Short mmCIF file of C-alpha atoms in Angstrom, two decimals:
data_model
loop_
_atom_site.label_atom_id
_atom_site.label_comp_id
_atom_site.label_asym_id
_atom_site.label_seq_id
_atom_site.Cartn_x
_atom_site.Cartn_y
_atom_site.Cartn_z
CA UNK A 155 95.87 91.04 111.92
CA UNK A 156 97.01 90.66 108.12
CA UNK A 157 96.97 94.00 108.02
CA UNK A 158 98.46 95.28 110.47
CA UNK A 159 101.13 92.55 109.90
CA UNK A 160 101.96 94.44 106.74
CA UNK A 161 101.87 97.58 107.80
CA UNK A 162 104.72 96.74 110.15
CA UNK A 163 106.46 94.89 107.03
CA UNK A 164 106.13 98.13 105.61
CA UNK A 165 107.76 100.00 108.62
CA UNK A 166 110.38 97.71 108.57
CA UNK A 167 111.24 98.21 105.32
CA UNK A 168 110.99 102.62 105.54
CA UNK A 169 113.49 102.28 108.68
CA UNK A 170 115.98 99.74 106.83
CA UNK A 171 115.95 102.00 103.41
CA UNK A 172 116.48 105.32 105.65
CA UNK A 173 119.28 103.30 107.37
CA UNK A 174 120.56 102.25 104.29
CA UNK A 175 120.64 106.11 102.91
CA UNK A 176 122.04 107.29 106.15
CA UNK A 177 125.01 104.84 105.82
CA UNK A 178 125.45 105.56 102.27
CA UNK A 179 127.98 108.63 102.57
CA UNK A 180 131.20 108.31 103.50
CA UNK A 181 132.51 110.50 107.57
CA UNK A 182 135.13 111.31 105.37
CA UNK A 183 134.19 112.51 101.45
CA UNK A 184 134.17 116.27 103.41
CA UNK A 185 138.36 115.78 103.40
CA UNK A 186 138.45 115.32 99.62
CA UNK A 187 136.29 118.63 99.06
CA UNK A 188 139.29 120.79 101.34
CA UNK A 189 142.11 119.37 99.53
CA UNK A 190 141.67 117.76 96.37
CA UNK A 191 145.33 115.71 96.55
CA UNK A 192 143.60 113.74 99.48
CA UNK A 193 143.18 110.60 98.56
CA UNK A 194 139.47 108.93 100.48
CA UNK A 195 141.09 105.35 100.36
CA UNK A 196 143.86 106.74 102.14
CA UNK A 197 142.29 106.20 105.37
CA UNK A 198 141.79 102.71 106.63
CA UNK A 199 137.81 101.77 107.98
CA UNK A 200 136.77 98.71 109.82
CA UNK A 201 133.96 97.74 107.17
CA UNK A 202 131.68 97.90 109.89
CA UNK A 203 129.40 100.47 107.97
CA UNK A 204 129.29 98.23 105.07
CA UNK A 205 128.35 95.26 107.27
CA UNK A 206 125.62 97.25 109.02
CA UNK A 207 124.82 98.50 105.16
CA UNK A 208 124.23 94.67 103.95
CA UNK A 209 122.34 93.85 106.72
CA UNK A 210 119.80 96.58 106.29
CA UNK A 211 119.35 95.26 102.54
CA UNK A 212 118.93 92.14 104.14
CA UNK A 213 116.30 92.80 106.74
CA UNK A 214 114.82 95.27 103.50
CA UNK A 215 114.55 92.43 101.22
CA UNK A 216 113.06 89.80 103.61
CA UNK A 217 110.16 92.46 104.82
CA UNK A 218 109.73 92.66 100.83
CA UNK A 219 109.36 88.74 100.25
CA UNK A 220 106.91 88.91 103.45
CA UNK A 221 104.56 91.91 101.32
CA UNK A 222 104.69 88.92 98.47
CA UNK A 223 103.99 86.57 100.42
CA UNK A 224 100.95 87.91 102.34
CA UNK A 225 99.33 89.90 99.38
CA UNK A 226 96.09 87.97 98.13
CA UNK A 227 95.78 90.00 94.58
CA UNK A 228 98.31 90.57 91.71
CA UNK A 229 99.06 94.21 92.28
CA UNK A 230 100.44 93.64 96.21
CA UNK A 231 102.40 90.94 94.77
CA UNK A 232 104.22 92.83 92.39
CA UNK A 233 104.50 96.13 94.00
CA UNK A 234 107.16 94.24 96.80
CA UNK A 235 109.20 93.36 93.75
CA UNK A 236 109.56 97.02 92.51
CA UNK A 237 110.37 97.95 96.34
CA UNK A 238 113.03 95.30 96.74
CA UNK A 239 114.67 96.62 93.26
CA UNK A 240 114.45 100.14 94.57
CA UNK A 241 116.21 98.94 97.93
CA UNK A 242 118.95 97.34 95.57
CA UNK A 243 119.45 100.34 93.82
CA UNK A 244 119.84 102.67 96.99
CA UNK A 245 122.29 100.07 98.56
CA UNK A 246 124.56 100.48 95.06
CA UNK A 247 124.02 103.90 94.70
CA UNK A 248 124.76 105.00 97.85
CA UNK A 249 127.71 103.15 98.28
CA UNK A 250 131.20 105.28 98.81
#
């Protein structure tokens, strides 16, 4: 059951990183590329894809502290570490 337990931690995490990727790019950054003058700030957003963002880190980072928590040897505790910086990276990087 540990196992499997992880591997769903795991799944969790792939759908929550893809999420956060798919979210990273602005509907708008295509307007900037047809006329440079446009400004992307110009148009007012909800925040509701940076709320949705968050919350994907969120739910990224907590399957990551369940990986360190359930791993019995040194090597699956460290290896959630490395995957929660990587989520923290995406989340900065792929913000607009």
């Amino acid at each position: 059951m540990k196992r499997l337990s992880r591997l769903a931690a795991m799944i969790v995490y792939m759908l929550a990183l893809f999420g956060i990727w798919l979210l990273g790019e602005s509907k708008y950054a295509w307007m900037s590329d047809l006329d440079p003058t446009y400004a992307e700030a110009a148009i007012e957003t909800d925040g509701s894809r940076d709320l949705v963002a968050t919350l994907l880190l969120v739910i990224a980072l907590i399957a990551t502290a369940f990986l360190a928590t359930s791993g019995s040897t040194r090597g699956a505790r460290v290896a959630p570490l490395v995957l929660a910086i990587l989520a923290v990276v995406l989340y900065v990087v792929a913000r607009p």
